[in-house]
PDB file of C-alpha atoms in Angstrom:
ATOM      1  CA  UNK A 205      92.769  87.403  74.365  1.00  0.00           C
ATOM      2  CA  UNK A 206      92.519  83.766  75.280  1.00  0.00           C
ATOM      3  CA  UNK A 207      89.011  83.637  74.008  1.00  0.00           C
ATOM      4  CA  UNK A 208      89.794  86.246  70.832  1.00  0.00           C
ATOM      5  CA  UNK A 209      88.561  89.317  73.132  1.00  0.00           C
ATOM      6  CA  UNK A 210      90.644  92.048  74.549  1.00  0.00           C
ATOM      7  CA  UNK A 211      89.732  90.768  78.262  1.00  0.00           C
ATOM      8  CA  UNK A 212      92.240  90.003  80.846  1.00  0.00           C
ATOM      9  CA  UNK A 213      91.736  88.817  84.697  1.00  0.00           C
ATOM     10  CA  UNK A 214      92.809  90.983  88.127  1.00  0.00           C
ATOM     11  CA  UNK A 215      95.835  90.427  90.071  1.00  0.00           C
ATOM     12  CA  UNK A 216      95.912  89.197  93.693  1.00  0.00           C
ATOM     13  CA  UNK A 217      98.540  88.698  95.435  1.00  0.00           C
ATOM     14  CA  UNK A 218      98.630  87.578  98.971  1.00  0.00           C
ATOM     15  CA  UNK A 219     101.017  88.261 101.797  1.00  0.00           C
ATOM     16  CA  UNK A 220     103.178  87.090 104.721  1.00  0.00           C
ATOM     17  CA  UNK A 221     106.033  89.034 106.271  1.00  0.00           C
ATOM     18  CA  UNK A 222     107.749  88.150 109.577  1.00  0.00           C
ATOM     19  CA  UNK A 223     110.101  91.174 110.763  1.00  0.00           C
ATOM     20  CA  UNK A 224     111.917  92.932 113.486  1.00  0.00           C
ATOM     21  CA  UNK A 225     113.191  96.845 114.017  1.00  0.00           C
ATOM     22  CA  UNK A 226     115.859  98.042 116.681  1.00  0.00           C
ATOM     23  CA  UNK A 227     116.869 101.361 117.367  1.00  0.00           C
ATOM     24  CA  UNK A 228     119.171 102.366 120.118  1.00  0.00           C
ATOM     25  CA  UNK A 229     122.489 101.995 121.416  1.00  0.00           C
ATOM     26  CA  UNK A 230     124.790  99.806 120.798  1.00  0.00           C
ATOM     27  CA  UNK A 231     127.916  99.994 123.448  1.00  0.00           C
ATOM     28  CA  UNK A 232     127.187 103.507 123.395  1.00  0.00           C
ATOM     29  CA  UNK A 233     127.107 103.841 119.581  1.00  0.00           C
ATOM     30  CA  UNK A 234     123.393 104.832 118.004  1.00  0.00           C
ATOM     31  CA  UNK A 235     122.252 101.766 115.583  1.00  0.00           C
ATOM     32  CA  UNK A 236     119.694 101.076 113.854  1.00  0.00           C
ATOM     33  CA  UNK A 237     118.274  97.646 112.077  1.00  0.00           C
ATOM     34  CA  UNK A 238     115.475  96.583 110.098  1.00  0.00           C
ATOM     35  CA  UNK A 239     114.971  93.124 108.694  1.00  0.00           C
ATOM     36  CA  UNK A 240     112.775  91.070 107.390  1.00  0.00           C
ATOM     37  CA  UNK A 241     111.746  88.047 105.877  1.00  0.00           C
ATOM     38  CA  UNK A 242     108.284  87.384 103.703  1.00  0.00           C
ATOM     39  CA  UNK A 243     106.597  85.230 101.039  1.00  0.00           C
ATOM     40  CA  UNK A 244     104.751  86.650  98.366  1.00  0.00           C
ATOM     41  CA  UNK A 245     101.916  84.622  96.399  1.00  0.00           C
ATOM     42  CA  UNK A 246     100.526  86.005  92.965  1.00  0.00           C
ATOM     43  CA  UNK A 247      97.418  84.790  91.124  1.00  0.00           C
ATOM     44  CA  UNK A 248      96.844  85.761  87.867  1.00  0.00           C
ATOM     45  CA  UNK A 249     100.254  87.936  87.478  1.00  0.00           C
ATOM     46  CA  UNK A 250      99.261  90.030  84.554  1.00  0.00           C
ATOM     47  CA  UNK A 251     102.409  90.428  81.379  1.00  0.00           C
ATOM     48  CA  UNK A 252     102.385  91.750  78.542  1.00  0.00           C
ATOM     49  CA  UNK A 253     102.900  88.896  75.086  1.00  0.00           C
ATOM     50  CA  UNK A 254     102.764  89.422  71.423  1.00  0.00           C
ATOM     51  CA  UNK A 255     100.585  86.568  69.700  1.00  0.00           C
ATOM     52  CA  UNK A 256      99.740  86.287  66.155  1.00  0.00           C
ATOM     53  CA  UNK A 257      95.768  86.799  65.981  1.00  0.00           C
ATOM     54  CA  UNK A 258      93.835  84.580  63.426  1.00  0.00           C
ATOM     55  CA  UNK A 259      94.271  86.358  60.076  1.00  0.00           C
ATOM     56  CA  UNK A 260      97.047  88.289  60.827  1.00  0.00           C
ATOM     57  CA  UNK A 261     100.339  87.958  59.431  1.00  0.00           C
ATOM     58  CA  UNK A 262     102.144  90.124  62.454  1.00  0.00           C
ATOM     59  CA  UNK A 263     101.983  90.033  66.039  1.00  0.00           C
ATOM     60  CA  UNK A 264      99.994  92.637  68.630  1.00  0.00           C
ATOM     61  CA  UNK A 265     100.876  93.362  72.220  1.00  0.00           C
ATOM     62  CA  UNK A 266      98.508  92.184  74.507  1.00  0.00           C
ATOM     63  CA  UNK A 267      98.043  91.868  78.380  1.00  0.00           C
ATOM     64  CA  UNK A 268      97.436  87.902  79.788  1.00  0.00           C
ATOM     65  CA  UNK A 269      97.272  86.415  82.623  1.00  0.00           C
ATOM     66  CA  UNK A 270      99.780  83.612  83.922  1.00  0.00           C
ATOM     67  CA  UNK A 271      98.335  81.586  86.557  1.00  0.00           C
ATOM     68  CA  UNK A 272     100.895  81.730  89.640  1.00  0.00           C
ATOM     69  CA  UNK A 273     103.805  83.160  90.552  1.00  0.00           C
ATOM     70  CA  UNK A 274     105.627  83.132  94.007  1.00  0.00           C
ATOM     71  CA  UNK A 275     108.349  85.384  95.795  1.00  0.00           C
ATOM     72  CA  UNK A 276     110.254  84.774  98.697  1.00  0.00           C
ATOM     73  CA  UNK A 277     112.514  87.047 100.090  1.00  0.00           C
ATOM     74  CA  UNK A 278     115.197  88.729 102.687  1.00  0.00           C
ATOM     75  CA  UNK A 279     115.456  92.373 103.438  1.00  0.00           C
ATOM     76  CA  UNK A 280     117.913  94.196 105.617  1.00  0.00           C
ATOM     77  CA  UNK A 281     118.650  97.529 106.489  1.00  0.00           C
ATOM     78  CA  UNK A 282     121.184  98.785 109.347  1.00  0.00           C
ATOM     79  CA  UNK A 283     123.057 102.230 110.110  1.00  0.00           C
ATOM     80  CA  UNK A 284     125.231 102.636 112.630  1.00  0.00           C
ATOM     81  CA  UNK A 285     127.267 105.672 114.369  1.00  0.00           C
ATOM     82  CA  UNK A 286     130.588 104.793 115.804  1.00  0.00           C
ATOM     83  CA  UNK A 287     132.031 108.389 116.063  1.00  0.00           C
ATOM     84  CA  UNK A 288     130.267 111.726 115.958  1.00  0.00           C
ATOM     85  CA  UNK A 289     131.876 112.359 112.582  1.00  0.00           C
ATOM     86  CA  UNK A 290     130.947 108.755 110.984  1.00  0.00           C
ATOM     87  CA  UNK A 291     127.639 107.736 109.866  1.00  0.00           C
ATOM     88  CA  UNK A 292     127.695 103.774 108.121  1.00  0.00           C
ATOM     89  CA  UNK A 293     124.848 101.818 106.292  1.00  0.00           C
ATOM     90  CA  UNK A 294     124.534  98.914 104.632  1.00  0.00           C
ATOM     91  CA  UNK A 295     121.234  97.832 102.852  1.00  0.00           C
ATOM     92  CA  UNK A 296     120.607  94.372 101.012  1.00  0.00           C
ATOM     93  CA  UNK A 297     117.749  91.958  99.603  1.00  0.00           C
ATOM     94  CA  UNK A 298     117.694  88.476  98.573  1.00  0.00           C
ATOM     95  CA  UNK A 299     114.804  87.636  96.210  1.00  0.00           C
ATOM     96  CA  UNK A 300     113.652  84.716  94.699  1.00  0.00           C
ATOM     97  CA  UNK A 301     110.791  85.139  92.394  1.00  0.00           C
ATOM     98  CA  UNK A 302     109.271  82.510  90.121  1.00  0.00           C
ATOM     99  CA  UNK A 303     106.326  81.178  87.928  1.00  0.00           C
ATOM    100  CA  UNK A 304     105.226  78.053  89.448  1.00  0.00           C
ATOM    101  CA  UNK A 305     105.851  75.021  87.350  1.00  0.00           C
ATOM    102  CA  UNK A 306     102.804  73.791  85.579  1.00  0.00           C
ATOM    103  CA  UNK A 307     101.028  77.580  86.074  1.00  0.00           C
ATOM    104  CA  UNK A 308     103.173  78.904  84.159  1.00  0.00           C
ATOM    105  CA  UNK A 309     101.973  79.068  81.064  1.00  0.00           C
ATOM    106  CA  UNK A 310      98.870  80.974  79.022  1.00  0.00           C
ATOM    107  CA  UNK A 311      96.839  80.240  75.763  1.00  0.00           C
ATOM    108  CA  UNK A 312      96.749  83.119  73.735  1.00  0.00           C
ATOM    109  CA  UNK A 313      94.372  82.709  70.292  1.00  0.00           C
ATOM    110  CA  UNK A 314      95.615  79.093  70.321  1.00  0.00           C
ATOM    111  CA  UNK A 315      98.677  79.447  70.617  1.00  0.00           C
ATOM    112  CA  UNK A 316     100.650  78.315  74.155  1.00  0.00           C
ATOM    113  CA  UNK A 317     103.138  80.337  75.746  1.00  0.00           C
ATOM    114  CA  UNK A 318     105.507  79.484  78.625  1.00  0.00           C
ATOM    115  CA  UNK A 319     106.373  81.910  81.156  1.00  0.00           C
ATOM    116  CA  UNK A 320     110.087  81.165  82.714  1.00  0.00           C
ATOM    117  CA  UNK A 321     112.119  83.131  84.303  1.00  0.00           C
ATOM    118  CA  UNK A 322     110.525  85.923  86.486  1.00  0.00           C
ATOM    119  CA  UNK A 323     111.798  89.053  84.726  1.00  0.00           C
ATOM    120  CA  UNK A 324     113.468  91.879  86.163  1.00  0.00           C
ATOM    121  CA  UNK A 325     114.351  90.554  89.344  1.00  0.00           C
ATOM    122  CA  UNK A 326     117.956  90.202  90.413  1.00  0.00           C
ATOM    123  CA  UNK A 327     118.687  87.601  92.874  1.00  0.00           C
ATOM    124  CA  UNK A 328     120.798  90.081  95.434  1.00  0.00           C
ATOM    125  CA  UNK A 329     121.210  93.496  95.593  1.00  0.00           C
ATOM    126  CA  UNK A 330     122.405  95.606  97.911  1.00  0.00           C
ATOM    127  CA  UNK A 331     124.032  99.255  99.122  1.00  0.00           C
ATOM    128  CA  UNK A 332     126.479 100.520 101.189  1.00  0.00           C
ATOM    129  CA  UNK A 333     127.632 104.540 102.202  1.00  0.00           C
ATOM    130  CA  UNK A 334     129.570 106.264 104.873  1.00  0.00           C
ATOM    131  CA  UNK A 335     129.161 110.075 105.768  1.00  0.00           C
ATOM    132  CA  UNK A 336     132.278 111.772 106.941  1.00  0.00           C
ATOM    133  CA  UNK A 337     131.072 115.401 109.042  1.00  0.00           C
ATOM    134  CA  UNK A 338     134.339 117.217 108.041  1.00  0.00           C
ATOM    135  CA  UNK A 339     135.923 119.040 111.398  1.00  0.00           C
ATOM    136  CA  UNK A 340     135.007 122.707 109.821  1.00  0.00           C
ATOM    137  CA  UNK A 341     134.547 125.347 112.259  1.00  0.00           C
ATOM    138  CA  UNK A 342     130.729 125.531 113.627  1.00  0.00           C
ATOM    139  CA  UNK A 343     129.975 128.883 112.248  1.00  0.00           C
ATOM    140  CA  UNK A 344     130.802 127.450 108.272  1.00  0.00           C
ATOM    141  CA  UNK A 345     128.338 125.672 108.250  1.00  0.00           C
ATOM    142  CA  UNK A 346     128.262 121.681 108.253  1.00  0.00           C
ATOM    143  CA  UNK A 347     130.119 119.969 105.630  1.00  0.00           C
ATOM    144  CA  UNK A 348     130.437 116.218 105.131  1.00  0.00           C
ATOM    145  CA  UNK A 349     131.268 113.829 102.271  1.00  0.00           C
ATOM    146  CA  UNK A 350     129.493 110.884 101.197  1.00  0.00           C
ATOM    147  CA  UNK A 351     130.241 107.954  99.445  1.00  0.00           C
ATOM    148  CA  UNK A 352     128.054 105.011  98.625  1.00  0.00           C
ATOM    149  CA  UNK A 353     128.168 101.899  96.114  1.00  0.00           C
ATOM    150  CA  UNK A 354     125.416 100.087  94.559  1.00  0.00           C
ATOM    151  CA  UNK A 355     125.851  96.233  93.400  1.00  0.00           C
ATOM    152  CA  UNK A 356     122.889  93.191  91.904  1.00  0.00           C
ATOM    153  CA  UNK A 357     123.424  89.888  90.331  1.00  0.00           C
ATOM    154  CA  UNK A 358     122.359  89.222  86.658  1.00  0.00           C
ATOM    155  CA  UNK A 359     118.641  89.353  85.533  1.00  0.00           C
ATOM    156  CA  UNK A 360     116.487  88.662  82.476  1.00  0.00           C
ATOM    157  CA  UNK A 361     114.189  91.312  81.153  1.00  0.00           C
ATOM    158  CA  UNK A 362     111.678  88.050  79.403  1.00  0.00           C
ATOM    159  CA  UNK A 363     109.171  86.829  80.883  1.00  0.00           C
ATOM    160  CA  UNK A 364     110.013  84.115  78.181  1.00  0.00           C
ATOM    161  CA  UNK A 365     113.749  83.368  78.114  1.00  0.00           C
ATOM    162  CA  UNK A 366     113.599  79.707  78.284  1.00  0.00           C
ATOM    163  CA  UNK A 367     111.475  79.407  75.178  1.00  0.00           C
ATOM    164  CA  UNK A 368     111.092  81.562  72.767  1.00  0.00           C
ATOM    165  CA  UNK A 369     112.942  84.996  73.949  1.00  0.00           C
ATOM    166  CA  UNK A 370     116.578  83.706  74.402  1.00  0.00           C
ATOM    167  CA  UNK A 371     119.485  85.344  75.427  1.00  0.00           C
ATOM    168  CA  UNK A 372     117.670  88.534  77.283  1.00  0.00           C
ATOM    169  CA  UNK A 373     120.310  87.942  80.194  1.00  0.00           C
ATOM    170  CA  UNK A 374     122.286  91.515  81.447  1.00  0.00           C
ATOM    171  CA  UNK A 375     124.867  90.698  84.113  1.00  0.00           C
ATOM    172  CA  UNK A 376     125.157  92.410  87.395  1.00  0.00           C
ATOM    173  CA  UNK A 377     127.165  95.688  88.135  1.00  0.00           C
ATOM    174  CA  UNK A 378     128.280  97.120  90.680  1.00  0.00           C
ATOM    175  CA  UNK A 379     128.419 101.471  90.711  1.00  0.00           C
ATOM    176  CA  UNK A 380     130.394 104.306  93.039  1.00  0.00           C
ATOM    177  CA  UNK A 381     128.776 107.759  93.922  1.00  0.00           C
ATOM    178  CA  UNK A 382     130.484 110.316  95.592  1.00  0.00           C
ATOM    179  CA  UNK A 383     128.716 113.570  97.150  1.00  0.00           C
ATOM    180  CA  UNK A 384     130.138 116.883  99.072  1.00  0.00           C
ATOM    181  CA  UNK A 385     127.547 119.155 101.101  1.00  0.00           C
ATOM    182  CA  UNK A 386     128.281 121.996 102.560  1.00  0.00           C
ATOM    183  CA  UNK A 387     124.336 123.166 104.263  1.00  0.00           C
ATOM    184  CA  UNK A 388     123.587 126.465 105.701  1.00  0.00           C
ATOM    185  CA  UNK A 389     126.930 128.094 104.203  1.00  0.00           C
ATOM    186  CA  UNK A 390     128.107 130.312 107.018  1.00  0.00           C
ATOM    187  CA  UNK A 391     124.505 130.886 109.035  1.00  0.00           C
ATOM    188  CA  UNK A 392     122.754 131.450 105.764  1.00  0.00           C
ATOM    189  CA  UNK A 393     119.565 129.779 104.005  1.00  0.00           C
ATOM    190  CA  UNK A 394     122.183 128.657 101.533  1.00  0.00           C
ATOM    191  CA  UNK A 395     123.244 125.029 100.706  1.00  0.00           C
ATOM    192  CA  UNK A 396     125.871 123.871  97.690  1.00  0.00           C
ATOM    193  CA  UNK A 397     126.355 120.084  96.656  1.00  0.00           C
ATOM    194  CA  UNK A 398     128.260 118.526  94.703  1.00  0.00           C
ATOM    195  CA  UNK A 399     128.495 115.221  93.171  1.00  0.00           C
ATOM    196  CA  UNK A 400     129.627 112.773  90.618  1.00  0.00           C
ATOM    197  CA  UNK A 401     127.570 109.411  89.910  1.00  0.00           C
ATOM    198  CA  UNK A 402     128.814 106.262  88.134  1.00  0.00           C
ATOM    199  CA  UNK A 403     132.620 107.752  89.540  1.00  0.00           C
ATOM    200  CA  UNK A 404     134.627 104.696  87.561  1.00  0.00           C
ATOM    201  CA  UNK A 405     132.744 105.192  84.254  1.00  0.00           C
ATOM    202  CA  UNK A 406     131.412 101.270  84.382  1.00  0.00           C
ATOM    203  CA  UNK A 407     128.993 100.687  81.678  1.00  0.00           C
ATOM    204  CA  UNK A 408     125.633  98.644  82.641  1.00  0.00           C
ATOM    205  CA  UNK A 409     122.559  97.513  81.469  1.00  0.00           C
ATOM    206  CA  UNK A 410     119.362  98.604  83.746  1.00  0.00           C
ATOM    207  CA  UNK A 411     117.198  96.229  81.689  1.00  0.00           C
ATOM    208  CA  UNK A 412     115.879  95.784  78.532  1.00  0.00           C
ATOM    209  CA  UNK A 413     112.478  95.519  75.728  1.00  0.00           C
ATOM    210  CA  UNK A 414     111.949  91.510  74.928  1.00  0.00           C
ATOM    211  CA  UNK A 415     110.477  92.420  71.495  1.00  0.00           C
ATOM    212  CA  UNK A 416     112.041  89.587  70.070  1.00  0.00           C
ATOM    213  CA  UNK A 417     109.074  87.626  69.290  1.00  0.00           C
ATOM    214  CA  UNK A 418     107.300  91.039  67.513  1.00  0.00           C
ATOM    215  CA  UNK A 419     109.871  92.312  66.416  1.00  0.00           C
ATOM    216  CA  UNK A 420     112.473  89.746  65.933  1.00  0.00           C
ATOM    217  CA  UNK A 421     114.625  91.719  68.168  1.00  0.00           C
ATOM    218  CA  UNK A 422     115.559  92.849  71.707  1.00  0.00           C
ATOM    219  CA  UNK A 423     116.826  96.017  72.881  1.00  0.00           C
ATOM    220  CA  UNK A 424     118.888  96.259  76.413  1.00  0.00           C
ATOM    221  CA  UNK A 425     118.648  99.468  78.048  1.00  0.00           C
ATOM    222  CA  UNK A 426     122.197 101.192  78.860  1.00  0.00           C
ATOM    223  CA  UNK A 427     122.682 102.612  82.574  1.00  0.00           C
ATOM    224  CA  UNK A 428     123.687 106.438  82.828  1.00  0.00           C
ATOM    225  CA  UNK A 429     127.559 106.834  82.271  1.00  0.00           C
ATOM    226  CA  UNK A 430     129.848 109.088  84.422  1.00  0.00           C
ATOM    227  CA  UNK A 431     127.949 112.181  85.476  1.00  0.00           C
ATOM    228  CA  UNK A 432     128.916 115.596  87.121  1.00  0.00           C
ATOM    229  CA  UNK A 433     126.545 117.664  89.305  1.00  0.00           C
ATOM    230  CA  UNK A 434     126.193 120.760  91.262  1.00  0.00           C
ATOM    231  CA  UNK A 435     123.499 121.982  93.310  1.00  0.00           C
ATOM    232  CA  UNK A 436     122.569 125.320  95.214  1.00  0.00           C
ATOM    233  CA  UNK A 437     119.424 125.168  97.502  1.00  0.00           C
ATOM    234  CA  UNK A 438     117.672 127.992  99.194  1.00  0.00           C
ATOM    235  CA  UNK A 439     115.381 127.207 101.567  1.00  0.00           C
ATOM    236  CA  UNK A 440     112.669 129.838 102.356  1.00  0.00           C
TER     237      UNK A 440
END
């Protein structure tokens, strides 16, 4: 599109991760841990923008390329077993991802776009869940309960925010799922669930479409609300 054609460049992106992995015991409790730490860099990161072609009163979507990006990051996951009955895990990242200054822009039919910030990337995010084995006797069938929350920091779905896509900001949110299973119901084949995600009704935005400059405006994207579930599984 830069030179009035429909052409746009490959992405590369290049690669270095430092990390370590334990599994074993713990003062006699089984654990587990993965972390890691890496930096990510991106030429020619390929997004989508909606330029106004010579002789055209309205914009089209088209794919360009913006020069460089970078991402540098933190991951961790860890589980750990302090009683036979208790299973605990905690998962998290730390991201920061970014167009680097004065690469951060594209020419599109003449016209210059800046790309700032890196879209759909929340800062931190992270799980946690604990299993409960509920004491049932050993010809029920095992039961256990499971409960596990969900949390990220606000994030922009532009590419263009600081220019000419404002206010495409959705905050962070944190969620609560609860699950029963009761597998291999008395000896059999048979397993039931059952489950409820979203348990406090919280509403959330997953993201959003930054059609503000096409469109004149943007749409955020609502998370799932309270939901119910059952589940029977056979297995063959």
């Amino acid at each position: 599109a830069a030179g009035g054609g429909n052409l746009f460049q490959p992405e590369y992106t290049r690669d270095v991760e430092v990390g370590a992995k334990y599994a074993g015991l713990v003062d006699g409790m089984p654990v587990r841990v993965d972390v890691d730490a890496y930096n990510q860099w991106i030429d020619n990161v390929q997004r989508a923008e909606f330029p106004v072609p010579p002789g055209r009163q309205q914009s089209i979507a088209v794919t360009i390329n913006v020069p460089a990006a970078e991402v540098t990051g933190l991951e961790l996951d860890a589980e750990i077993r302090p009683v036979a009955w208790l299973d605990f895990g905690v998962s998290g990242a730390l991201t920061d991802a970014r167009f680097v200054q004065g690469q951060n822009s594209a020419l599109i039919f003449g016209q210059l776009f800046v790309f700032n910030p890196y879209s759909d990337t929340p800062r931190a995010s992270g799980s946690a869940f604990a299993t409960v084995t509920l004491p049932t006797p050993e010809n029920w069938g095992v039961m256990d309960i499971r409960g596990d929350i969900y949390a990220q920091t606000s994030m922009y779905f532009s590419n263009n925010n600081s220019t000419i896509t404002p206010n495409t900001r959705v905050p962070g949110y944190g969620l609560v799922n609860l699950r029963y299973d009761w597998n291999h119901i008395c000896g059999t084949k048979l397993s039931f669930a059952a489950y409820v995600k979203n348990l406090l009704n919280k509403e959330y935005y997953t993201g959003g479409f930054a059609l503000g400059t096409s469109l004149g405006i943007d749409t955020a994207a609502i998370g799932v609300p309270r939901m119910f579930g059952v589940e029977m599984t056979y297995a063959f």
